[in-house]
Amino acid sequence: MQQQSYQIETNRYAKCVEVSKRIRWDIDTDLIRGRQIDFGHKFLPDGLSLIHELDFLSGEEQRLLSQIQGRSYANIFGLVERFINAKVLEVSRDHWLGDQTALEALIRFSDEELKHQEMFRRVERMIGDGQPEGYRFLPDPNEVALAVLSKSTWAVLALTCHIELFTQAHYKQSIAPDPELSDLFKDIFLYHWREESQHAILDELEWGREHARLSEVERDQAVDDLIDLVAAVDGIVQLQSGADAEYFVRICGRSLDEGQVQRLRDVLLKAYRWQYIVSGVQEPRFSALLGELTTEAQRERIGKALAPILQ
Ligand SMILES: [Fe+2]
Ligand SMILES: [Fe+2]
């Protein structure tokens, strides 16, 4: 028998179900509404793309780079939602014959992530239609999912919670307040954010539930798994930032000198680490949760592993 002293917080799951039903949206009739992505505007805001650090680029070139980054940003979300959805379905098993409200909340979560993946495939096609040939999105969603899902559930839920919290922070702090972005690109992340708000609460509940089930030794092993997962995310970030730098150099319409190309590669890596790792680690709600579910020695281990990425 597993340790079962954990009390399911039905009211918090119920709130997620209620909000999920109320804000439910459709990709075509609510979000896209026959619109096209406007290439006259930036896609990713400066607060995420860090393009202002590349002062040798013209305004038009900076806009192009924000659009390439926006394309990869949408693709990365589509990619992580593959493993997130599989894990949500897996943990929902514990509620099959138990709390039916918790089960409903997780089924809606899964349904929404399937819709989001379809939405991000549509975004890739729309942006692909407007950008020159040669863009490559290198990580494979199923390969990444298989690697991630081989780690402990505690670690996968921690990573998922981190992602779904930074999704909200990105929208509120950078995307919403930027008046220079394409309206449709902005709306994609507005609609996404509305559903992700419930996901982050459910991640927190399921992560806590899993934590209660584990022994001290299993928790300690799970921290190592989380460190491995962050390293894997960093590997993806290095791969894709390199591919996007190369694509930009090829299509920007002039030749950059060696120093400029290196600077471009460095800033893209810094921007992607900021987007997918650092901004989430610094999110107060995530650090508070991690603080509750880890010991000081474990946090020190995580801090040491993160140090080279946070520089
Ligand atoms: Fe999503
Ligand atoms: Fe989500």
Short mmCIF file of C-alpha atoms and ligand atoms in Angstrom, two decimals:
data_model
loop_
_atom_site.label_atom_id
_atom_site.label_comp_id
_atom_site.label_asym_id
_atom_site.label_seq_id
_atom_site.Cartn_x
_atom_site.Cartn_y
_atom_site.Cartn_z
CA MET A 1 0.00 0.00 0.00
CA GLN A 2 1.15 3.55 -0.71
CA GLN A 3 1.19 6.18 2.01
CA GLN A 4 -2.31 7.67 1.78
CA SER A 5 -2.49 10.42 4.38
CA TYR A 6 -2.93 12.97 1.59
CA GLN A 7 -6.26 14.81 1.53
CA ILE A 8 -7.54 15.65 -1.96
CA GLU A 9 -8.50 19.33 -2.13
CA THR A 10 -11.71 18.78 -4.11
CA ASN A 11 -12.71 22.45 -3.96
CA ARG A 12 -9.54 23.54 -5.80
CA TYR A 13 -10.08 20.95 -8.54
CA ALA A 14 -13.74 22.05 -8.72
CA LYS A 15 -12.70 25.68 -9.22
CA CYS A 16 -10.48 24.62 -12.13
CA VAL A 17 -13.37 22.72 -13.73
CA GLU A 18 -15.68 25.70 -13.31
CA VAL A 19 -13.24 28.21 -14.84
CA SER A 20 -12.25 25.78 -17.60
CA LYS A 21 -15.93 25.46 -18.64
CA ARG A 22 -16.53 29.20 -18.46
CA ILE A 23 -13.54 30.31 -20.56
CA ARG A 24 -13.49 27.42 -23.05
CA TRP A 25 -12.59 28.68 -26.56
CA ASP A 26 -12.46 27.34 -30.08
CA ILE A 27 -9.36 27.73 -32.31
CA ASP A 28 -11.28 29.02 -35.34
CA THR A 29 -14.41 30.76 -34.10
CA ASP A 30 -12.90 32.48 -31.03
CA LEU A 31 -9.17 32.81 -31.66
CA ILE A 32 -8.23 32.93 -35.35
CA ARG A 33 -11.53 34.32 -36.74
CA GLY A 34 -10.24 34.17 -40.32
CA ARG A 35 -7.21 36.35 -39.52
CA GLN A 36 -3.66 35.97 -40.80
CA ILE A 37 -0.49 36.63 -38.84
CA ASP A 38 0.75 40.15 -39.61
CA PHE A 39 4.41 40.16 -40.61
CA GLY A 40 4.52 43.95 -40.31
CA HIS A 41 4.75 43.49 -36.53
CA LYS A 42 6.97 41.70 -34.05
CA PHE A 43 5.83 38.34 -32.70
CA LEU A 44 7.82 37.85 -29.50
CA PRO A 45 8.16 40.89 -27.21
CA ASP A 46 11.59 42.40 -26.48
CA GLY A 47 11.34 41.28 -22.84
CA LEU A 48 11.56 37.68 -24.06
CA SER A 49 13.51 37.97 -27.33
CA LEU A 50 16.25 40.27 -25.92
CA ILE A 51 16.70 41.64 -29.47
CA HIS A 52 17.55 45.09 -28.08
CA GLU A 53 20.91 43.59 -27.06
CA LEU A 54 21.77 43.24 -30.77
CA ASP A 55 22.29 46.92 -31.58
CA PHE A 56 24.00 46.20 -34.91
CA LEU A 57 20.66 45.01 -36.31
CA SER A 58 18.26 47.47 -37.97
CA GLY A 59 14.69 47.76 -36.69
CA GLU A 60 13.49 45.60 -39.56
CA GLU A 61 16.12 42.94 -38.82
CA GLN A 62 15.19 42.94 -35.14
CA ARG A 63 11.56 42.41 -36.14
CA LEU A 64 12.53 39.46 -38.34
CA LEU A 65 14.48 37.93 -35.47
CA SER A 66 11.50 38.34 -33.11
CA GLN A 67 9.37 36.53 -35.70
CA ILE A 68 11.81 33.60 -35.98
CA GLN A 69 11.92 33.41 -32.19
CA GLY A 70 8.11 33.56 -32.06
CA ARG A 71 7.91 30.62 -34.45
CA SER A 72 10.21 28.55 -32.25
CA TYR A 73 8.39 29.72 -29.11
CA ALA A 74 5.12 28.32 -30.47
CA ASN A 75 6.86 25.11 -31.55
CA ILE A 76 8.47 24.61 -28.13
CA PHE A 77 5.05 24.88 -26.47
CA GLY A 78 3.62 22.34 -28.89
CA LEU A 79 6.56 20.06 -28.05
CA VAL A 80 6.30 20.24 -24.24
CA GLU A 81 2.55 19.74 -24.38
CA ARG A 82 3.15 16.27 -25.84
CA PHE A 83 4.78 14.99 -22.65
CA ILE A 84 2.64 17.14 -20.35
CA ASN A 85 -0.53 15.59 -21.76
CA ALA A 86 0.81 12.04 -21.46
CA LYS A 87 1.79 12.65 -17.82
CA VAL A 88 -1.59 14.21 -16.99
CA LEU A 89 -3.39 11.18 -18.41
CA GLU A 90 -1.08 8.91 -16.43
CA VAL A 91 -1.65 10.63 -13.07
CA SER A 92 -5.40 10.83 -13.73
CA ARG A 93 -5.40 7.05 -13.26
CA ASP A 94 -5.21 7.57 -9.48
CA HIS A 95 -8.57 9.37 -9.63
CA TRP A 96 -10.40 6.92 -11.93
CA LEU A 97 -12.25 5.27 -9.05
CA GLY A 98 -11.69 8.11 -6.61
CA ASP A 99 -12.45 11.82 -6.62
CA GLN A 100 -14.51 12.39 -9.77
CA THR A 101 -14.05 16.17 -9.65
CA ALA A 102 -10.26 15.77 -9.71
CA LEU A 103 -10.68 13.33 -12.59
CA GLU A 104 -12.83 15.79 -14.54
CA ALA A 105 -10.30 18.59 -13.97
CA LEU A 106 -7.47 16.45 -15.36
CA ILE A 107 -9.51 15.23 -18.34
CA ARG A 108 -10.27 18.85 -19.25
CA PHE A 109 -6.56 19.69 -18.78
CA SER A 110 -5.65 16.90 -21.21
CA ASP A 111 -8.32 17.95 -23.72
CA GLU A 112 -7.05 21.54 -23.62
CA GLU A 113 -3.43 20.47 -24.21
CA LEU A 114 -4.52 18.46 -27.26
CA LYS A 115 -6.26 21.58 -28.58
CA HIS A 116 -3.18 23.72 -27.83
CA GLN A 117 -0.96 21.32 -29.79
CA GLU A 118 -3.31 21.66 -32.76
CA MET A 119 -3.25 25.44 -32.32
CA PHE A 120 0.57 25.51 -32.32
CA ARG A 121 0.65 23.34 -35.46
CA ARG A 122 -1.63 25.93 -37.10
CA VAL A 123 0.70 28.72 -35.94
CA GLU A 124 3.69 26.89 -37.45
CA ARG A 125 1.85 26.60 -40.79
CA MET A 126 0.78 30.25 -40.78
CA ILE A 127 4.26 31.55 -39.97
CA GLY A 128 5.84 29.02 -42.34
CA ASP A 129 3.71 30.40 -45.19
CA GLY A 130 5.15 33.87 -44.63
CA GLN A 131 8.81 33.10 -43.98
CA PRO A 132 11.45 31.98 -46.52
CA GLU A 133 12.30 28.26 -46.82
CA GLY A 134 14.97 26.80 -44.58
CA TYR A 135 13.59 27.14 -41.04
CA ARG A 136 14.16 23.97 -39.02
CA PHE A 137 12.64 22.97 -35.70
CA LEU A 138 15.10 20.35 -34.54
CA PRO A 139 13.80 18.59 -31.38
CA ASP A 140 11.25 15.83 -31.97
CA PRO A 141 8.20 16.00 -29.62
CA ASN A 142 7.87 12.22 -29.24
CA GLU A 143 11.59 11.62 -28.67
CA VAL A 144 11.65 14.37 -26.04
CA ALA A 145 8.48 12.98 -24.44
CA LEU A 146 9.94 9.47 -24.20
CA ALA A 147 13.08 10.81 -22.52
CA VAL A 148 11.15 13.05 -20.12
CA LEU A 149 8.61 10.37 -19.21
CA SER A 150 11.43 7.97 -18.27
CA LYS A 151 12.07 10.22 -15.24
CA SER A 152 10.13 10.12 -11.98
CA THR A 153 6.63 11.60 -11.88
CA TRP A 154 7.70 14.04 -9.13
CA ALA A 155 10.35 15.51 -11.45
CA VAL A 156 8.07 15.65 -14.52
CA LEU A 157 5.36 17.42 -12.51
CA ALA A 158 7.93 19.87 -11.14
CA LEU A 159 9.14 20.68 -14.67
CA THR A 160 5.54 20.95 -15.91
CA CYS A 161 4.58 23.28 -13.07
CA HIS A 162 7.63 25.41 -13.88
CA ILE A 163 6.62 25.62 -17.57
CA GLU A 164 2.98 26.42 -16.90
CA LEU A 165 3.89 29.13 -14.40
CA PHE A 166 6.37 30.85 -16.73
CA THR A 167 3.76 30.71 -19.53
CA GLN A 168 1.59 32.94 -17.39
CA ALA A 169 4.43 35.23 -16.35
CA HIS A 170 5.50 35.69 -19.99
CA TYR A 171 2.02 36.65 -21.05
CA LYS A 172 1.29 39.04 -18.18
CA GLN A 173 4.71 40.68 -17.91
CA SER A 174 5.91 40.79 -21.52
CA ILE A 175 3.36 39.84 -24.18
CA ALA A 176 0.21 41.66 -22.96
CA PRO A 177 1.84 45.07 -22.33
CA ASP A 178 3.75 45.22 -25.67
CA PRO A 179 1.83 47.40 -28.18
CA GLU A 180 4.14 46.48 -31.09
CA LEU A 181 3.16 42.83 -31.47
CA SER A 182 1.03 41.18 -34.15
CA ASP A 183 -2.58 41.13 -32.86
CA LEU A 184 -3.11 37.49 -33.75
CA PHE A 185 0.19 36.36 -32.23
CA LYS A 186 -0.74 38.23 -29.05
CA ASP A 187 -4.21 36.67 -28.97
CA ILE A 188 -2.76 33.16 -29.36
CA PHE A 189 -0.93 33.64 -26.08
CA LEU A 190 -3.87 35.41 -24.44
CA TYR A 191 -6.15 32.45 -25.15
CA HIS A 192 -3.42 30.00 -24.21
CA TRP A 193 -2.76 31.82 -20.92
CA ARG A 194 -6.44 31.68 -19.96
CA GLU A 195 -6.42 27.87 -19.96
CA GLU A 196 -2.89 27.52 -18.63
CA SER A 197 -3.87 29.34 -15.45
CA GLN A 198 -5.91 26.29 -14.38
CA HIS A 199 -3.16 23.89 -15.49
CA ALA A 200 -0.64 25.51 -13.16
CA ILE A 201 -3.00 25.00 -10.20
CA LEU A 202 -3.54 21.35 -11.15
CA ASP A 203 0.23 20.81 -11.52
CA GLU A 204 0.69 22.15 -8.03
CA LEU A 205 -2.02 19.86 -6.63
CA GLU A 206 -0.73 16.76 -8.39
CA TRP A 207 2.91 17.50 -7.58
CA GLY A 208 1.97 17.83 -3.89
CA ARG A 209 -0.04 14.61 -4.03
CA GLU A 210 2.86 12.74 -5.62
CA HIS A 211 5.26 14.22 -3.06
CA ALA A 212 3.12 12.90 -0.19
CA ARG A 213 3.23 9.41 -1.70
CA LEU A 214 7.05 9.20 -1.92
CA SER A 215 9.62 8.17 0.68
CA GLU A 216 12.53 10.47 1.55
CA VAL A 217 14.86 8.35 -0.59
CA GLU A 218 12.51 8.54 -3.61
CA ARG A 219 12.19 12.30 -3.19
CA ASP A 220 15.96 12.64 -3.18
CA GLN A 221 16.21 10.58 -6.37
CA ALA A 222 13.47 12.74 -7.90
CA VAL A 223 15.56 15.87 -7.31
CA ASP A 224 18.37 14.29 -9.37
CA ASP A 225 15.80 13.55 -12.09
CA LEU A 226 14.68 17.18 -12.07
CA ILE A 227 18.31 18.29 -12.48
CA ASP A 228 18.62 15.89 -15.45
CA LEU A 229 15.43 17.31 -16.97
CA VAL A 230 16.66 20.89 -16.70
CA ALA A 231 19.91 19.81 -18.41
CA ALA A 232 17.79 18.21 -21.17
CA VAL A 233 15.81 21.45 -21.60
CA ASP A 234 19.12 23.30 -21.85
CA GLY A 235 20.22 20.87 -24.55
CA ILE A 236 17.07 21.65 -26.56
CA VAL A 237 17.57 25.36 -26.05
CA GLN A 238 21.18 25.17 -27.29
CA LEU A 239 20.15 23.16 -30.34
CA GLN A 240 17.27 25.41 -31.39
CA SER A 241 18.97 28.73 -30.65
CA GLY A 242 21.84 27.60 -32.90
CA ALA A 243 19.43 26.58 -35.69
CA ASP A 244 17.53 29.88 -35.43
CA ALA A 245 20.74 31.94 -35.53
CA GLU A 246 21.82 30.06 -38.65
CA TYR A 247 18.42 30.60 -40.31
CA PHE A 248 18.50 34.33 -39.51
CA VAL A 249 22.00 34.71 -40.99
CA ARG A 250 20.79 33.00 -44.16
CA ILE A 251 17.64 35.09 -44.70
CA CYS A 252 18.47 38.53 -43.24
CA GLY A 253 19.56 39.87 -46.62
CA ARG A 254 23.11 41.03 -45.87
CA SER A 255 26.27 39.42 -44.63
CA LEU A 256 27.16 39.72 -40.97
CA ASP A 257 30.80 39.61 -39.88
CA GLU A 258 32.14 36.82 -37.70
CA GLY A 259 31.87 38.84 -34.49
CA GLN A 260 28.25 39.76 -35.23
CA VAL A 261 27.32 36.13 -35.95
CA GLN A 262 28.88 35.05 -32.65
CA ARG A 263 27.05 37.84 -30.81
CA LEU A 264 23.79 36.75 -32.46
CA ARG A 265 24.34 33.14 -31.36
CA ASP A 266 25.18 34.23 -27.80
CA VAL A 267 22.15 36.50 -27.43
CA LEU A 268 19.79 33.88 -28.85
CA LEU A 269 21.10 31.27 -26.40
CA LYS A 270 20.75 33.76 -23.55
CA ALA A 271 17.20 34.65 -24.69
CA TYR A 272 16.10 31.01 -24.96
CA ARG A 273 17.61 30.14 -21.58
CA TRP A 274 15.77 33.13 -20.16
CA GLN A 275 12.49 32.06 -21.81
CA TYR A 276 12.50 28.36 -20.94
CA ILE A 277 14.58 28.07 -17.77
CA VAL A 278 15.56 31.24 -15.93
CA SER A 279 12.26 33.16 -16.02
CA GLY A 280 10.48 30.12 -14.52
CA VAL A 281 13.08 29.50 -11.84
CA GLN A 282 12.75 33.13 -10.78
CA GLU A 283 8.95 32.97 -10.69
CA PRO A 284 8.02 33.52 -6.99
CA ARG A 285 5.24 30.92 -6.97
CA PHE A 286 7.53 28.27 -8.40
CA SER A 287 10.35 28.95 -5.94
CA ALA A 288 7.85 28.92 -3.05
CA LEU A 289 6.51 25.51 -4.17
CA LEU A 290 10.00 24.11 -4.70
CA GLY A 291 10.92 25.45 -1.26
CA GLU A 292 8.03 23.52 0.31
CA LEU A 293 8.82 20.26 -1.47
CA THR A 294 12.62 20.13 -1.09
CA THR A 295 15.19 20.27 1.68
CA GLU A 296 17.89 22.91 1.87
CA ALA A 297 20.54 20.40 0.76
CA GLN A 298 18.42 19.45 -2.27
CA ARG A 299 17.92 23.10 -3.21
CA GLU A 300 21.65 23.60 -2.99
CA ARG A 301 22.16 20.73 -5.44
CA ILE A 302 19.64 22.27 -7.82
CA GLY A 303 21.28 25.69 -7.45
CA LYS A 304 24.70 24.27 -8.28
CA ALA A 305 23.36 22.55 -11.41
CA LEU A 306 21.60 25.74 -12.53
CA ALA A 307 24.57 28.06 -11.92
CA PRO A 308 26.14 27.78 -15.40
CA ILE A 309 22.74 28.38 -17.04
CA LEU A 310 21.85 31.34 -14.83
CA GLN A 311 25.10 33.22 -15.58
FE FE B 1 -1.04 24.58 -23.30
FE FE B 2 -0.91 23.58 -20.04
#
